[in-house]
Coordinates of C-alpha atoms in Angstrom, one line a residue:
M1 CA 0.1 -0.2 -0.1
S2 CA 1.0 3.4 -0.9
D3 CA 1.8 6.4 0.8
E4 CA -1.5 8.0 -0.5
E5 CA -3.5 5.0 -0.3
Q6 CA -3.0 4.4 3.2
T7 CA -5.8 5.9 5.6
P8 CA -5.5 7.7 8.8
G9 CA -4.3 5.3 11.8
T10 CA -3.1 2.5 9.2
E11 CA 0.5 3.7 9.1
Q12 CA 2.7 0.4 8.9
T13 CA 5.8 0.5 11.2
P14 CA 8.9 -0.5 8.9
G15 CA 10.1 -3.9 10.0
A16 CA 7.7 -4.3 12.6
A17 CA 4.8 -6.9 12.3
A18 CA 1.6 -4.9 13.5
A19 CA -1.7 -6.3 13.6
G20 CA -4.2 -4.2 11.9
P21 CA -4.0 -0.3 12.4
Q22 CA -1.6 1.8 14.2
P23 CA -2.4 5.1 15.8
E24 CA -0.7 8.3 13.9
E25 CA 1.6 10.0 16.1
I26 CA 0.7 13.7 17.2
R27 CA 4.0 16.3 17.1
F28 CA 5.5 16.2 20.8
F29 CA 3.1 13.3 21.6
G30 CA 4.5 10.5 19.5
T31 CA 1.8 7.5 19.9
T32 CA 1.7 8.1 23.9
W33 CA -1.8 10.0 22.8
V34 CA -3.3 6.2 22.9
D35 CA -3.0 5.2 26.3
H36 CA -1.4 8.0 28.1
T37 CA 2.0 6.4 29.1
G38 CA 5.2 8.0 28.3
H39 CA 4.6 11.0 30.8
Y40 CA 1.7 12.5 28.7
A41 CA 0.9 14.8 31.3
L42 CA 4.1 16.5 31.7
R43 CA 4.8 16.7 27.7
R44 CA 0.9 17.9 27.8
V45 CA 2.0 21.3 30.2
G46 CA 5.4 21.2 28.4
V47 CA 3.6 21.9 25.0
A48 CA 1.4 24.0 26.7
A49 CA 3.7 26.1 28.6
G50 CA 6.2 26.8 25.9
A51 CA 3.2 27.6 23.4
L52 CA 2.3 30.2 25.7
A53 CA 6.3 31.2 26.5
A54 CA 6.1 31.8 22.2
A55 CA 3.1 33.1 22.0
V56 CA 4.1 35.8 24.7
G57 CA 7.4 36.5 23.8
A58 CA 6.3 37.2 19.8
C59 CA 4.3 39.9 21.6
F60 CA 7.1 41.1 22.4
V61 CA 8.7 41.2 19.0
L62 CA 5.5 42.7 17.9
R63 CA 5.4 45.0 19.9
F64 CA 9.4 45.9 19.1
A65 CA 8.0 46.3 15.4
Y66 CA 5.2 48.6 16.1
E67 CA 7.8 51.4 18.1
G68 CA 10.1 50.7 15.3
L69 CA 6.8 52.1 12.8
E70 CA 6.6 55.0 15.7
I71 CA 10.1 56.3 15.9
A72 CA 10.3 56.2 11.9
N73 CA 7.2 58.5 12.3
I74 CA 5.0 56.7 9.8
G75 CA 1.9 57.8 10.8
G76 CA -1.4 56.9 12.4
F77 CA -3.0 55.5 9.8
V78 CA -0.4 52.9 8.9
N79 CA 0.4 52.0 12.6
M80 CA -3.4 51.4 13.4
L81 CA -3.6 49.2 10.3
V82 CA -0.5 47.3 11.2
V83 CA -1.7 46.2 14.7
V84 CA -5.6 45.6 13.4
M85 CA -3.8 43.0 10.1
F86 CA -1.9 41.8 12.8
A87 CA -5.0 40.9 15.3
V88 CA -7.4 40.3 12.3
C89 CA -4.5 37.5 11.2
S90 CA -4.5 36.2 14.4
A91 CA -8.1 35.3 14.8
I92 CA -8.4 33.4 11.6
A93 CA -5.5 31.7 12.6
F94 CA -7.0 30.4 15.6
R95 CA -9.6 29.7 14.5
K96 CA -8.1 27.5 11.3
T97 CA -5.9 25.9 14.1
W98 CA -8.6 25.5 16.2
E99 CA -10.6 23.7 13.1
G100 CA -7.6 21.6 12.6
F101 CA -7.8 19.6 16.0
T102 CA -11.5 18.2 15.4
A103 CA -11.7 17.9 11.7
R104 CA -9.5 16.9 8.8
P105 CA -9.9 19.9 6.1
T106 CA -12.2 19.6 3.6
D107 CA -10.6 21.1 0.8
P108 CA -6.8 21.6 0.6
G109 CA -6.6 24.4 -2.2
R110 CA -8.5 26.6 0.5
E111 CA -6.2 25.4 3.0
E112 CA -2.8 25.9 1.4
S113 CA -3.9 29.6 0.2
L114 CA -4.6 30.8 3.5
R115 CA -0.9 30.0 4.8
S116 CA 0.2 32.8 4.4
L117 CA -2.2 34.0 6.8
K118 CA -2.0 31.2 9.1
A119 CA 2.0 32.4 9.3
I120 CA 1.4 36.4 9.8
G121 CA -1.3 35.0 12.4
F122 CA 0.8 32.6 14.2
I123 CA 0.2 34.0 17.7
G124 CA -3.2 33.0 17.3
S125 CA -2.0 29.3 16.4
L126 CA 0.0 29.5 19.3
L127 CA -2.8 30.3 21.8
A128 CA -4.9 27.6 20.0
Y129 CA -1.9 25.2 20.7
F130 CA -1.7 26.3 24.6
F131 CA -5.7 26.2 25.3
R132 CA -5.7 22.7 23.3
C133 CA -2.9 21.5 25.3
L134 CA -5.0 22.6 29.2
T135 CA -8.0 19.4 27.9
E136 CA -5.9 17.1 26.0
A137 CA -2.8 16.8 23.1
P138 CA -3.8 19.0 20.2
G139 CA -5.5 16.6 17.8
E140 CA -6.1 13.8 20.4
K141 CA -9.9 13.5 20.2
L142 CA -9.6 13.5 15.8
R143 CA -7.3 10.9 15.9
R144 CA -8.9 9.0 18.7
T145 CA -12.3 8.9 17.0
E146 CA -10.6 7.5 13.7
Y147 CA -7.9 5.2 15.2
E148 CA -10.9 3.3 17.2
T149 CA -13.3 3.7 13.7
S150 CA -10.2 2.0 11.8
R151 CA -9.3 -0.4 14.5
A152 CA -13.4 -1.6 14.7
Q153 CA -13.6 -1.6 11.0
Y154 CA -10.5 -3.9 11.1
E155 CA -11.7 -6.2 13.8
K156 CA -15.0 -6.4 12.0
R157 CA -12.8 -7.4 8.7
R158 CA -10.8 -9.6 10.9
G159 CA -14.1 -11.6 11.9
A160 CA -16.3 -11.7 9.4
R161 CA -13.3 -14.0 7.7
T162 CA -13.7 -17.9 9.2
G163 CA -11.6 -21.2 9.1
N164 CA -8.4 -21.7 7.1
P165 CA -9.8 -21.0 3.3
A166 CA -7.0 -23.6 1.7
T167 CA -9.0 -26.1 3.4
R168 CA -12.1 -25.0 1.6
K169 CA -14.1 -27.2 -0.9
K170 CA -13.6 -25.7 -4.4
P171 CA -16.8 -25.6 -6.3
K172 CA -17.9 -28.3 -8.8
P173 CA -17.6 -27.3 -12.6
K174 CA -21.3 -27.0 -13.6
R175 CA -21.9 -29.4 -16.6
K176 CA -24.0 -28.3 -19.7

């Protein structure tokens, strides 16, 4: 099965004889989200703290950039435009990042076109990571649903097979 044909949760580990679908890894968590092992809670706290620290640091950087605009004496309209642009882009980035934790994108082309907007509003994405880490690993609910569905389908297919197919009687050819 090629990479394009695999459905989420069915990745096969090279060199491992895994039975059934395997859980999809989440950045910073790997597959520890499945059974909450491997210092899962500590990782959640670390990712939340890191996202919040990065958001605060980014706010300081934007503050310095804004002060640079004031020193350059560009004008009040441009200063207001920059603040509004970052606020709107951050709000859009927060919303799209948050939606990405609960559902796969339906239109990849649209997501691709929003990439630069989300890059400008990176503070919103960082805040979305922070708030999601307070309850679960980012994307855990989506991947858990997909993984449980694929496991149930695998078990259903597996249970439908009975006996050894080699010992089945071959149908006799029909005579005319």
